[in-house]
Coordinates of C-alpha atoms in Angstrom, one line a residue:
Chain R
X5 CA -97.0 214.9 -126.6
X6 CA -100.2 214.7 -124.5
X7 CA -103.7 213.5 -125.1
X8 CA -103.1 210.9 -127.8
X9 CA -106.5 209.7 -128.9
X10 CA -105.5 207.5 -131.8
X11 CA -102.3 205.6 -132.4
X12 CA -101.1 203.6 -135.3
X13 CA -98.0 201.4 -135.1
X14 CA -96.7 198.3 -136.8
X15 CA -99.3 198.0 -139.4
X16 CA -102.6 199.0 -137.8
X17 CA -104.4 201.1 -135.2
X18 CA -103.8 200.2 -131.6
X19 CA -105.0 201.0 -128.2
X20 CA -102.4 203.7 -127.2
X21 CA -101.8 201.8 -124.0
X22 CA -100.7 198.6 -125.8
X23 CA -96.9 198.1 -126.0
X24 CA -95.7 198.4 -129.6
X25 CA -91.9 199.2 -129.2
X26 CA -89.0 197.0 -128.2
X27 CA -87.0 197.9 -125.2
X28 CA -83.9 198.3 -127.3
X29 CA -85.5 200.5 -129.9
X30 CA -82.8 203.0 -130.9
X31 CA -85.4 205.8 -130.6
X32 CA -85.9 205.0 -126.9
X33 CA -82.3 204.1 -126.1
X34 CA -80.4 206.8 -127.9
X35 CA -82.9 209.3 -129.3
X36 CA -82.2 208.3 -132.9
X37 CA -85.3 209.4 -134.8
X38 CA -87.2 212.2 -136.5
X39 CA -90.7 213.4 -136.2
X40 CA -93.2 215.7 -137.9
X41 CA -96.3 217.4 -136.4
X42 CA -99.1 218.6 -138.7
X43 CA -102.3 220.5 -138.0
X44 CA -105.4 218.6 -138.9
X45 CA -107.8 220.9 -140.8
X46 CA -111.2 219.6 -142.1
X47 CA -110.1 216.0 -141.5
X48 CA -106.8 216.4 -143.5
X49 CA -103.2 216.9 -142.4
X50 CA -102.1 220.4 -143.5
X51 CA -99.1 220.5 -145.8
X52 CA -98.5 216.7 -145.4
X53 CA -96.4 216.4 -148.6
X54 CA -94.0 219.1 -147.3
X55 CA -93.8 217.4 -143.9
X56 CA -93.1 214.0 -145.5
X57 CA -90.4 215.5 -147.7
X58 CA -88.7 217.0 -144.7
X59 CA -89.0 213.7 -142.8
X60 CA -87.4 211.7 -145.6
X61 CA -84.7 214.4 -146.1
X62 CA -83.8 214.4 -142.4
X63 CA -83.6 210.6 -142.2
X64 CA -81.2 210.7 -145.1
X65 CA -79.1 213.5 -143.8
X66 CA -78.8 211.9 -140.4
X67 CA -77.8 208.5 -141.9
X68 CA -80.9 206.8 -140.6
X69 CA -82.7 204.1 -142.7
X70 CA -85.5 205.4 -144.9
X71 CA -89.2 204.9 -144.1
X72 CA -91.8 203.8 -146.7
X73 CA -93.7 207.0 -147.4
X74 CA -96.6 205.1 -148.8
X75 CA -96.9 203.3 -145.5
X76 CA -96.7 206.6 -143.7
X77 CA -99.5 208.0 -145.8
X78 CA -101.6 205.0 -145.2
X79 CA -101.0 205.2 -141.5
X80 CA -101.9 208.9 -141.5
X81 CA -105.1 208.2 -143.4
X82 CA -106.0 205.5 -140.9
X83 CA -105.4 207.9 -137.9
X84 CA -107.4 210.7 -139.6
X85 CA -110.3 208.3 -140.4
X86 CA -110.4 207.0 -136.8
X87 CA -110.0 210.4 -135.2
X88 CA -112.8 212.1 -137.1
X89 CA -113.7 215.7 -136.1
X90 CA -112.0 215.5 -132.7
X91 CA -108.5 215.6 -134.3
X92 CA -106.6 218.9 -134.4
X93 CA -103.0 217.6 -134.6
X94 CA -101.2 214.6 -136.0
X95 CA -97.7 213.4 -135.4
X96 CA -95.4 211.0 -137.3
X97 CA -92.4 209.6 -135.4
X98 CA -89.8 207.3 -137.0
X99 CA -86.8 205.6 -135.4
X100 CA -84.4 203.0 -136.9
X101 CA -86.0 200.4 -134.7
X102 CA -84.0 197.8 -132.8
X103 CA -80.4 197.3 -133.6
X104 CA -79.3 194.4 -135.8
X105 CA -79.3 193.3 -139.4
X106 CA -83.0 192.7 -139.9
X107 CA -84.2 195.8 -138.1
X108 CA -87.2 197.6 -139.6
X109 CA -87.8 201.3 -138.8
X110 CA -90.3 201.9 -136.0
X111 CA -93.1 204.1 -137.3
X112 CA -95.7 205.6 -135.0
X113 CA -98.5 207.9 -136.0
X114 CA -100.7 209.6 -133.4
X115 CA -103.6 212.0 -133.4
X116 CA -105.1 214.1 -130.7
X117 CA -107.0 217.3 -130.1
X118 CA -105.6 220.7 -131.1
X119 CA -103.5 222.2 -128.4
X120 CA -105.0 225.0 -126.3
X121 CA -102.7 227.9 -125.8
X122 CA -103.1 231.3 -124.4
X123 CA -101.9 234.5 -126.0
X124 CA -98.4 234.0 -127.4
X125 CA -96.1 234.7 -124.4
X126 CA -92.4 234.2 -125.0
X127 CA -89.6 233.9 -122.4
X128 CA -85.8 234.1 -123.1
X129 CA -84.2 230.7 -122.4
X130 CA -80.9 230.7 -120.4
X131 CA -79.8 227.8 -122.7
X132 CA -78.7 228.1 -126.3
X133 CA -79.3 226.2 -129.5
X134 CA -76.2 224.4 -130.8
X135 CA -75.9 225.4 -134.5
X136 CA -72.8 223.2 -134.7
X137 CA -74.6 219.9 -133.9
X138 CA -75.2 217.2 -136.4
X139 CA -78.9 217.6 -135.5
X140 CA -79.1 221.3 -136.3
X141 CA -81.9 222.0 -138.7
X142 CA -83.5 218.5 -138.2
X143 CA -86.6 217.7 -136.2
X144 CA -84.9 215.0 -134.2
X145 CA -86.5 213.0 -131.4
X146 CA -83.4 213.9 -129.3
X147 CA -85.7 216.7 -128.2
X148 CA -85.2 216.8 -124.5
X149 CA -83.4 220.1 -124.4
X150 CA -86.3 221.7 -126.2
X151 CA -88.8 220.0 -123.9
X152 CA -86.9 221.3 -120.8
X153 CA -86.6 224.8 -122.2
X154 CA -90.3 224.9 -122.8
X155 CA -91.1 223.6 -119.4
X156 CA -88.9 226.2 -117.8
X157 CA -90.8 228.9 -119.7
X158 CA -94.1 227.5 -118.7
X159 CA -93.0 227.6 -115.0
X160 CA -92.6 231.4 -115.2
X161 CA -95.9 231.9 -117.0
X162 CA -94.9 231.8 -120.7
X163 CA -95.9 229.4 -123.4
X164 CA -92.8 229.4 -125.6
X165 CA -89.1 229.8 -125.0
X166 CA -86.8 231.7 -127.4
X167 CA -83.2 230.5 -127.9
X168 CA -80.1 232.2 -129.2
X169 CA -77.5 230.2 -131.1
X170 CA -74.1 229.7 -129.4
X171 CA -72.7 232.8 -131.1
X172 CA -75.4 235.1 -129.9
X173 CA -77.8 235.3 -132.8
X174 CA -81.5 235.0 -132.4
X175 CA -82.4 231.4 -133.5
X176 CA -85.9 230.1 -132.8
X177 CA -88.4 228.8 -130.3
X178 CA -88.6 225.2 -128.9
X179 CA -91.4 224.4 -131.2
X180 CA -91.6 227.4 -133.5
X181 CA -89.7 229.7 -135.8
X182 CA -89.5 233.3 -134.9
X183 CA -89.9 236.4 -137.0
X184 CA -89.0 240.0 -136.1
X185 CA -90.9 243.0 -137.4
X186 CA -88.7 246.0 -137.6
X187 CA -88.6 249.1 -139.8
X188 CA -91.4 247.8 -142.0
X189 CA -89.8 244.5 -142.6
X190 CA -90.5 241.0 -141.2
X191 CA -87.2 239.0 -140.8
X192 CA -86.5 235.5 -139.7
X193 CA -83.2 234.0 -138.7
X194 CA -81.2 232.2 -141.4
X195 CA -80.6 228.4 -141.2
X196 CA -77.0 229.0 -140.2
X197 CA -78.3 229.8 -136.7
X198 CA -79.3 226.1 -136.5
X199 CA -83.0 226.8 -136.6
X200 CA -85.4 224.3 -138.1
X201 CA -86.4 224.9 -141.8
X202 CA -90.0 225.1 -140.7
X203 CA -92.8 224.3 -143.1
X204 CA -94.8 227.3 -141.9
X205 CA -91.7 229.5 -142.1
X206 CA -91.1 228.4 -145.7
X207 CA -94.7 229.0 -146.7
X208 CA -94.7 232.5 -145.1
X209 CA -91.5 233.4 -147.0
X210 CA -92.8 232.1 -150.3
X211 CA -96.3 233.4 -150.0
X212 CA -95.1 236.8 -148.8
X213 CA -92.7 237.1 -151.7
X214 CA -95.4 236.3 -154.2
X215 CA -97.6 239.0 -152.6
X216 CA -94.7 241.5 -152.7
X217 CA -94.5 241.9 -148.9
X218 CA -91.2 242.8 -147.3
X219 CA -90.6 239.4 -145.5
X220 CA -87.2 237.7 -145.8
X221 CA -84.5 235.7 -144.2
X222 CA -82.1 237.9 -142.2
X223 CA -78.4 238.1 -142.9
X224 CA -75.8 236.8 -140.5
X225 CA -75.7 239.8 -138.2
X226 CA -79.1 241.3 -138.7
X227 CA -80.9 239.6 -135.8
X228 CA -78.7 239.6 -132.7
X229 CA -80.1 238.1 -129.5
X230 CA -80.7 241.6 -128.2
X231 CA -83.7 242.0 -130.5
X232 CA -85.7 240.1 -127.9
X233 CA -85.0 242.8 -125.4
X234 CA -85.9 245.4 -128.1
X235 CA -89.2 243.5 -128.4
X236 CA -89.8 243.5 -124.6
X237 CA -89.4 247.3 -124.7
X238 CA -91.8 247.6 -127.6
X239 CA -89.2 248.8 -130.2
X240 CA -89.7 245.8 -132.5
X241 CA -92.4 243.2 -132.9
X242 CA -92.1 239.4 -132.7
X243 CA -94.1 236.6 -134.4
X244 CA -94.0 232.8 -134.1
X245 CA -94.7 230.3 -136.8
X246 CA -95.3 226.6 -136.5
X247 CA -97.4 223.8 -137.9
X248 CA -100.0 224.0 -135.1
X249 CA -99.7 227.7 -134.4
X250 CA -99.8 229.0 -138.0
X251 CA -98.6 232.6 -137.8
X252 CA -99.2 234.4 -134.5
X253 CA -98.0 237.8 -133.2
X254 CA -96.3 237.6 -129.8
X255 CA -98.4 239.5 -127.3
X256 CA -96.3 239.1 -124.2
X257 CA -92.6 239.1 -123.6
X258 CA -91.6 237.9 -120.1
X259 CA -94.8 239.3 -118.6
X260 CA -94.7 242.6 -120.5
X261 CA -97.6 243.2 -123.0
X262 CA -96.1 244.2 -126.4
X263 CA -97.8 245.4 -129.6
X264 CA -98.2 243.1 -132.6
X265 CA -96.8 244.8 -135.7
X266 CA -99.1 245.7 -138.7
X267 CA -97.0 243.6 -141.1
X268 CA -97.3 240.6 -138.9
X269 CA -101.0 241.0 -138.7
X270 CA -101.2 241.2 -142.5
X271 CA -99.0 238.2 -143.0
X272 CA -101.0 236.1 -140.5
X273 CA -104.3 237.1 -142.2
X274 CA -102.9 236.1 -145.7
X275 CA -101.5 232.9 -144.3
X276 CA -104.9 231.8 -142.9
X277 CA -106.7 232.7 -146.1
X278 CA -104.2 230.9 -148.4
X279 CA -103.9 227.8 -146.2
X280 CA -107.7 227.5 -146.2
X281 CA -107.6 227.5 -150.0
X282 CA -104.9 224.8 -150.3
X283 CA -104.5 222.1 -147.7
X284 CA -101.4 220.6 -149.3
X285 CA -99.4 223.5 -150.7
Chain K
X7 CA -76.7 199.5 -128.2
X8 CA -76.1 196.3 -130.1
X9 CA -76.2 192.7 -129.2
X10 CA -78.7 192.8 -126.4
X11 CA -78.8 189.3 -125.0
X12 CA -80.9 189.8 -121.9
X13 CA -83.7 192.4 -121.4
X14 CA -85.8 193.3 -118.4
X15 CA -88.8 195.6 -118.6
X16 CA -92.0 196.1 -116.7
X17 CA -91.3 193.7 -113.9
X18 CA -89.5 190.8 -115.4
X19 CA -87.2 189.4 -118.0
X20 CA -88.5 189.4 -121.6
X21 CA -87.5 188.2 -125.0
X22 CA -85.8 191.4 -126.4
X23 CA -88.0 191.1 -129.5
X24 CA -91.2 191.5 -127.4
X25 CA -92.8 194.9 -127.5
X26 CA -92.6 196.5 -124.0
X27 CA -93.0 200.3 -124.6
X28 CA -96.0 202.3 -125.6
X29 CA -95.8 204.2 -128.9
X30 CA -96.3 207.5 -127.0
X31 CA -93.5 206.8 -124.5
X32 CA -91.8 210.2 -123.8
X33 CA -88.4 208.5 -124.2
X34 CA -89.3 207.5 -127.8
X35 CA -91.2 210.6 -128.7
X36 CA -89.1 213.3 -127.3
X37 CA -85.8 211.8 -126.0
X38 CA -86.7 212.4 -122.4
X39 CA -84.7 210.0 -120.3
X40 CA -81.4 209.1 -118.8
X41 CA -79.2 206.0 -119.0
X42 CA -76.2 204.4 -117.3
X43 CA -73.8 201.8 -118.7
X44 CA -71.7 199.6 -116.4
X45 CA -69.0 197.1 -117.1
X46 CA -69.9 193.6 -115.8
X47 CA -66.9 192.1 -114.0
X48 CA -67.1 188.6 -112.4
X49 CA -70.9 188.7 -112.7
X50 CA -71.3 192.1 -111.0
X51 CA -72.0 195.5 -112.3
X52 CA -68.9 197.6 -111.6
X53 CA -69.5 200.8 -109.5
X54 CA -73.3 200.2 -109.6
X55 CA -73.9 202.4 -106.6
X56 CA -72.2 205.4 -108.2
X57 CA -74.1 204.8 -111.4
X58 CA -77.4 204.7 -109.7
X59 CA -76.6 207.8 -107.7
X60 CA -75.9 209.6 -111.0
X61 CA -79.0 208.2 -112.6
X62 CA -81.2 209.5 -109.7
X63 CA -79.4 212.9 -109.6
X64 CA -79.9 213.4 -113.4
X65 CA -83.6 212.5 -113.3
X66 CA -84.0 215.1 -110.5
X67 CA -81.9 217.8 -112.2
X68 CA -83.9 217.3 -115.5
X69 CA -87.2 217.5 -113.7
X70 CA -88.1 213.9 -114.6
X71 CA -90.0 211.6 -112.3
X72 CA -87.8 209.5 -110.0
X73 CA -87.4 205.7 -110.5
X74 CA -87.5 203.2 -107.7
X75 CA -83.8 202.3 -107.1
X76 CA -84.7 199.1 -105.3
X77 CA -86.6 198.0 -108.5
X78 CA -83.6 199.0 -110.6
X79 CA -81.3 196.9 -108.4
X80 CA -83.7 194.0 -108.6
X81 CA -83.8 194.3 -112.4
X82 CA -80.0 194.5 -112.6
X83 CA -79.7 191.4 -110.5
X84 CA -82.2 189.5 -112.7
X85 CA -80.3 190.5 -115.8
X86 CA -76.9 189.6 -114.3
X87 CA -78.3 186.2 -113.2
X88 CA -79.8 185.4 -116.6
X89 CA -76.7 186.6 -118.5
X90 CA -74.1 184.6 -116.6
X91 CA -70.5 184.6 -117.8
X92 CA -71.4 186.0 -121.3
X93 CA -72.2 189.4 -120.0
X94 CA -69.7 192.2 -120.2
X95 CA -71.9 195.3 -120.1
X96 CA -75.2 196.3 -118.6
X97 CA -77.4 199.3 -119.4
X98 CA -80.2 200.9 -117.4
X99 CA -82.5 203.2 -119.3
X100 CA -85.3 205.3 -117.7
X101 CA -87.9 207.5 -119.3
X102 CA -90.9 209.2 -117.8
X103 CA -93.1 206.7 -119.7
X104 CA -96.3 207.7 -121.5
X105 CA -97.8 211.2 -120.8
X106 CA -100.7 211.5 -118.4
X107 CA -101.6 211.6 -114.8
X108 CA -101.1 207.9 -114.0
X109 CA -97.8 207.5 -116.0
X110 CA -95.1 205.3 -114.5
X111 CA -91.5 205.6 -115.6
X112 CA -90.4 203.2 -118.2
X113 CA -87.4 201.2 -116.9
X114 CA -85.4 198.9 -119.2
X115 CA -82.3 197.0 -118.2
X116 CA -80.3 195.2 -120.8
X117 CA -77.2 193.0 -120.8
X118 CA -74.8 192.0 -123.6
X119 CA -71.3 191.0 -124.3
X120 CA -68.4 193.3 -123.7
X121 CA -67.7 195.6 -126.7
X122 CA -64.7 194.7 -128.9
X123 CA -62.7 197.7 -129.7
X124 CA -59.3 198.1 -131.5
X125 CA -56.5 200.3 -130.1
X126 CA -57.9 203.6 -129.0
X127 CA -58.0 205.8 -132.1
X128 CA -59.6 209.3 -131.8
X129 CA -60.8 211.6 -134.5
X130 CA -61.7 215.3 -134.1
X131 CA -65.4 215.9 -134.5
X132 CA -66.5 218.8 -136.8
X133 CA -69.4 219.3 -134.3
X134 CA -69.2 220.7 -130.8
X135 CA -70.7 219.9 -127.4
X136 CA -73.2 222.5 -126.2
X137 CA -72.1 223.4 -122.7
X138 CA -75.1 225.8 -122.5
X139 CA -77.7 223.0 -122.9
X140 CA -80.0 221.9 -120.1
X141 CA -78.7 218.4 -120.8
X142 CA -75.0 219.3 -120.3
X143 CA -73.4 217.0 -117.8
X144 CA -76.3 214.5 -117.9
X145 CA -76.3 211.1 -119.6
X146 CA -79.5 211.8 -121.5
X147 CA -81.2 209.5 -124.0
X148 CA -81.3 212.5 -126.3
X149 CA -78.1 211.1 -127.5
X150 CA -78.3 211.2 -131.3
X151 CA -75.7 213.9 -131.7
X152 CA -73.2 211.6 -130.0
X153 CA -74.2 208.6 -131.9
X154 CA -73.8 210.5 -135.2
X155 CA -70.4 211.9 -134.2
X156 CA -69.2 208.5 -133.3
X157 CA -70.5 207.0 -136.6
X158 CA -68.7 209.8 -138.5
X159 CA -65.4 208.9 -136.7
X160 CA -65.9 205.2 -137.4
X161 CA -66.4 206.0 -141.1
X162 CA -62.8 207.4 -141.2
X163 CA -61.3 204.5 -139.3
X164 CA -61.5 205.8 -135.7
X165 CA -63.3 204.4 -132.7
X166 CA -64.0 207.5 -130.8
X167 CA -64.7 211.2 -131.7
X168 CA -63.5 214.1 -129.5
X169 CA -65.5 217.2 -129.2
X170 CA -64.8 220.8 -128.2
X171 CA -67.3 222.9 -126.3
X172 CA -68.8 225.8 -128.1
X173 CA -66.2 228.2 -126.8
X174 CA -63.2 226.2 -128.1
X175 CA -62.2 224.2 -125.1
X176 CA -61.5 220.5 -125.2
X177 CA -64.6 218.7 -123.8
X178 CA -64.9 214.9 -124.1
X179 CA -65.6 212.0 -126.4
X180 CA -69.0 210.7 -127.4
X181 CA -68.9 208.0 -124.8
X182 CA -65.8 208.8 -122.8
X183 CA -64.0 211.5 -120.8
X184 CA -60.6 212.6 -122.0
X185 CA -57.4 213.3 -120.2
X186 CA -54.3 215.1 -121.4
X187 CA -50.8 214.1 -120.3
X188 CA -48.6 217.2 -120.4
X189 CA -45.5 218.3 -118.5
X190 CA -45.7 215.5 -116.1
X191 CA -49.4 216.1 -115.3
X192 CA -52.6 214.4 -116.3
X193 CA -55.4 216.9 -116.8
X194 CA -59.1 216.4 -117.6
X195 CA -61.5 219.2 -118.7
X196 CA -63.7 220.7 -116.0
X197 CA -67.4 220.3 -115.9
X198 CA -68.0 223.8 -117.2
X199 CA -67.1 222.5 -120.7
X200 CA -70.3 220.4 -120.5
X201 CA -68.6 217.1 -120.2
X202 CA -70.2 214.2 -118.3
X203 CA -69.1 213.8 -114.7
X204 CA -67.9 210.3 -115.6
X205 CA -67.8 207.6 -112.9
X206 CA -64.4 206.4 -114.2
X207 CA -63.2 210.0 -114.4
X208 CA -64.2 210.6 -110.8
X209 CA -62.5 207.4 -109.6
X210 CA -59.3 208.3 -111.5
X211 CA -59.2 211.8 -109.9
X212 CA -59.9 210.4 -106.4
X213 CA -57.6 207.4 -106.5
X214 CA -54.8 209.4 -108.1
X215 CA -55.1 212.1 -105.5
X216 CA -54.9 209.4 -102.7
X217 CA -51.7 208.0 -104.4
X218 CA -50.1 211.4 -104.7
X219 CA -50.1 211.4 -108.5
X220 CA -50.3 214.7 -110.4
X221 CA -53.8 214.1 -111.9
X222 CA -56.4 216.9 -111.7
X223 CA -59.2 218.8 -113.3
X224 CA -57.9 221.6 -115.6
X225 CA -58.7 225.3 -115.2
X226 CA -60.9 227.1 -117.7
X227 CA -58.2 227.9 -120.2
X228 CA -55.7 225.1 -119.6
X229 CA -57.0 222.7 -122.3
X230 CA -57.9 224.5 -125.5
X231 CA -59.1 222.4 -128.4
X232 CA -55.6 222.8 -130.0
X233 CA -54.3 220.2 -127.5
X234 CA -55.7 217.5 -129.8
X235 CA -53.4 218.8 -132.6
X236 CA -50.6 218.8 -130.1
X237 CA -51.4 215.1 -129.4
X238 CA -51.5 214.3 -133.1
X239 CA -48.0 215.8 -133.3
X240 CA -46.8 213.8 -130.3
X241 CA -46.2 216.8 -128.1
X242 CA -48.8 215.7 -125.4
X243 CA -50.5 212.4 -124.6
X244 CA -54.2 211.6 -124.5
X245 CA -56.2 209.1 -122.5
X246 CA -59.9 208.1 -122.5
X247 CA -61.9 207.0 -119.6
X248 CA -65.3 205.3 -119.5
X249 CA -67.2 202.6 -117.8
X250 CA -66.6 200.0 -120.4
X251 CA -63.1 201.2 -121.4
X252 CA -61.6 201.8 -118.0
X253 CA -58.5 204.0 -118.5
X254 CA -56.8 203.6 -121.9
X255 CA -54.0 205.6 -123.5
X256 CA -54.9 206.9 -127.0
X257 CA -52.6 205.2 -129.5
X258 CA -53.8 206.8 -132.8
X259 CA -55.0 210.3 -133.5
X260 CA -56.6 210.6 -137.0
X261 CA -54.5 207.8 -138.4
X262 CA -51.2 208.9 -136.8
X263 CA -49.6 206.6 -134.2
X264 CA -48.9 208.5 -131.0
X265 CA -47.1 207.6 -127.8
X266 CA -49.0 206.8 -124.6
X267 CA -47.5 208.9 -121.7
X268 CA -45.9 207.2 -118.7
X269 CA -48.3 208.8 -116.2
X270 CA -51.2 207.5 -118.2
X271 CA -49.8 204.0 -118.2
X272 CA -49.2 204.3 -114.4
X273 CA -52.8 205.6 -113.7
X274 CA -54.3 202.9 -116.0
X275 CA -52.3 200.2 -114.1
X276 CA -53.4 201.5 -110.7
X277 CA -57.0 201.8 -111.9
X278 CA -57.2 198.2 -112.9
X279 CA -55.7 197.0 -109.7
X280 CA -57.9 199.0 -107.5
X281 CA -61.0 198.3 -109.4
X282 CA -60.3 194.6 -109.1
X283 CA -60.1 195.0 -105.4
X284 CA -63.5 196.8 -105.0
X285 CA -66.3 196.2 -107.4
X286 CA -68.5 198.9 -105.9
X287 CA -66.2 201.7 -104.9

C-alpha cells in the first residue's frame, strides 16, 4: 500500500499521518484481519457488493468478529467523495481491534491513485502457496509472504510473482489470479490449490460462460507448475486477473517476451466492455 | 496478546487505549513485521539479548528496515519499570511503519501478566506449516494461521496445536517448539521443517550438550508426523519449549493422558536451574 491520499478510520476522514490504531491491535500484533482492494472507476468502487460479500464471508470463516457493512459503505462513500477524480483504487481493511471484551473491529478505508505498472511480466517464485493453511482462499492481512514474493520478483525486473501450491500445481500470483491459454481454452487453477476466489476471476468465468467462450476452472491435475515453463517457451499463453489489473495477457516471462493468446485478448476486451456497462455486477 | 497492562510506543509509555499507529502502517495493512516474546523473571526479560539478536536477524532476512536496538532496550526497561512485580511477559513488535520515503519503523513494547495455562495438552492441527515460505523460521506478525490453529485446538479442549510441515514431517506448535523423547533420546525437528529457531530450543540443545545428555536435532526423516500418534498411544514422549513455557512435558494428547519421559523431566529440571542462574544467557 503506497500513496494513500485519503484515509477513513474510526468514524471519519483523517489525515493519514494521524495515529488511529492501538498498539495492541490484533491486526498489527498478529496479522488477524482481512482486506479488499477495488478499482475506482468514474468515482465508484467497481464490484463493491461482491468485495463486501467476500469480506464478510472471510471474517466469518476465519472466526473474526463481523464488521458493520453499512458503516463500510458509508466510509467508502466518504473516501470516494473526498478523493474525487484522483482516485484509482480503494482499500478496505478490517481487524478484530484490540483484545478484550469490549473490543470493536478496526476498520480503515483508504484511497489513492491507480497503480502504474509496466507490461505484465511474471517471475516464478521459489516459495509456494500453502493450500493447507486456514488462510487459504482468504484475503488475509497476514500478507507478508506475498509482499516478499512480489518484492523478490521486482528485484529481478518483474512485476508479479507466480506461485505453485505445495503439491506442485499452478496456484496464483501474489495479488492476482492466473489463467492459462492452451489448445483453444482458457483455464484457471481450482480453489483446491489455495488460490483466492478472486472477484475478477469469478466475473471472467461467469461472463465467458454466458458468451459461450471456452473458459473454465481446471481439474486437479490439468495445470501443473510446469505450465509456466511452457509459457516461457511460448507453447501456452498466460493471463492475470485482479481488481486493479482487470484481465491482462502476460507479455514477459522471466525476461522472455511471450505472445498473448487470441482467447485472452478476446476475454480481456469483453471484460472491459461489460465492466464499463455495470459498475456493480 | 491479551491483558496488556503497560504499553510503550513512539518514544514513551502510553495508555494502551491511546491510538499510536497510523491506519496505513504496513504491519496492520500487510502483516509486515516481526515480534519477540520474553518471560519476565525477577523484573528482567529472560534471554533478552538472544531475543533482540533474532529480532534484528529476522528484520534483515525479510528485507525490512532495521530497528534501533538501543531504543528497544530503553523501551523494554521502561515497560519493566512501570510493570513492576505484576509482569510475567513482555512483547516487542516491529513493523516498517507507514509507506513512504521518510517512514520510521513502528516499535511497540507491551507487558502483561504471565499466561495461565493448564497441563500441556496438544492437539494435531488439520493445517500444515509451509516450510517453503519466505517467512519460515521467522517470528513474523503475519501470524494469523497460528492464531487460528491455536484457537481450533482450544475449542476441543487443548492448549497447543502441533503442525506437520507440507512434506509430512513433525514441525512445531503454534507458539512452541516440540521435542520427542524416544529410545532414551530427546529429538527436536530440524530447521528445514520450517520451525522457528526458538530461543528456549537453542538453550535446551546447548545446555544439554554441555551436560552430556542425549538431546539433539533430528535428521530429515527421523520425526515423521506419525510420532504424534505414537505419543498419543504412549510409545514416545513429547515436550514443548517456549519463552513463556520454558520446558514442559506434554501430559495430554487429544484428551488422552500420556506419560512424561524421564529425560524430558531431567532436561526441564536442568533448564529451570540454569535459567535461574543466568537471566541473559
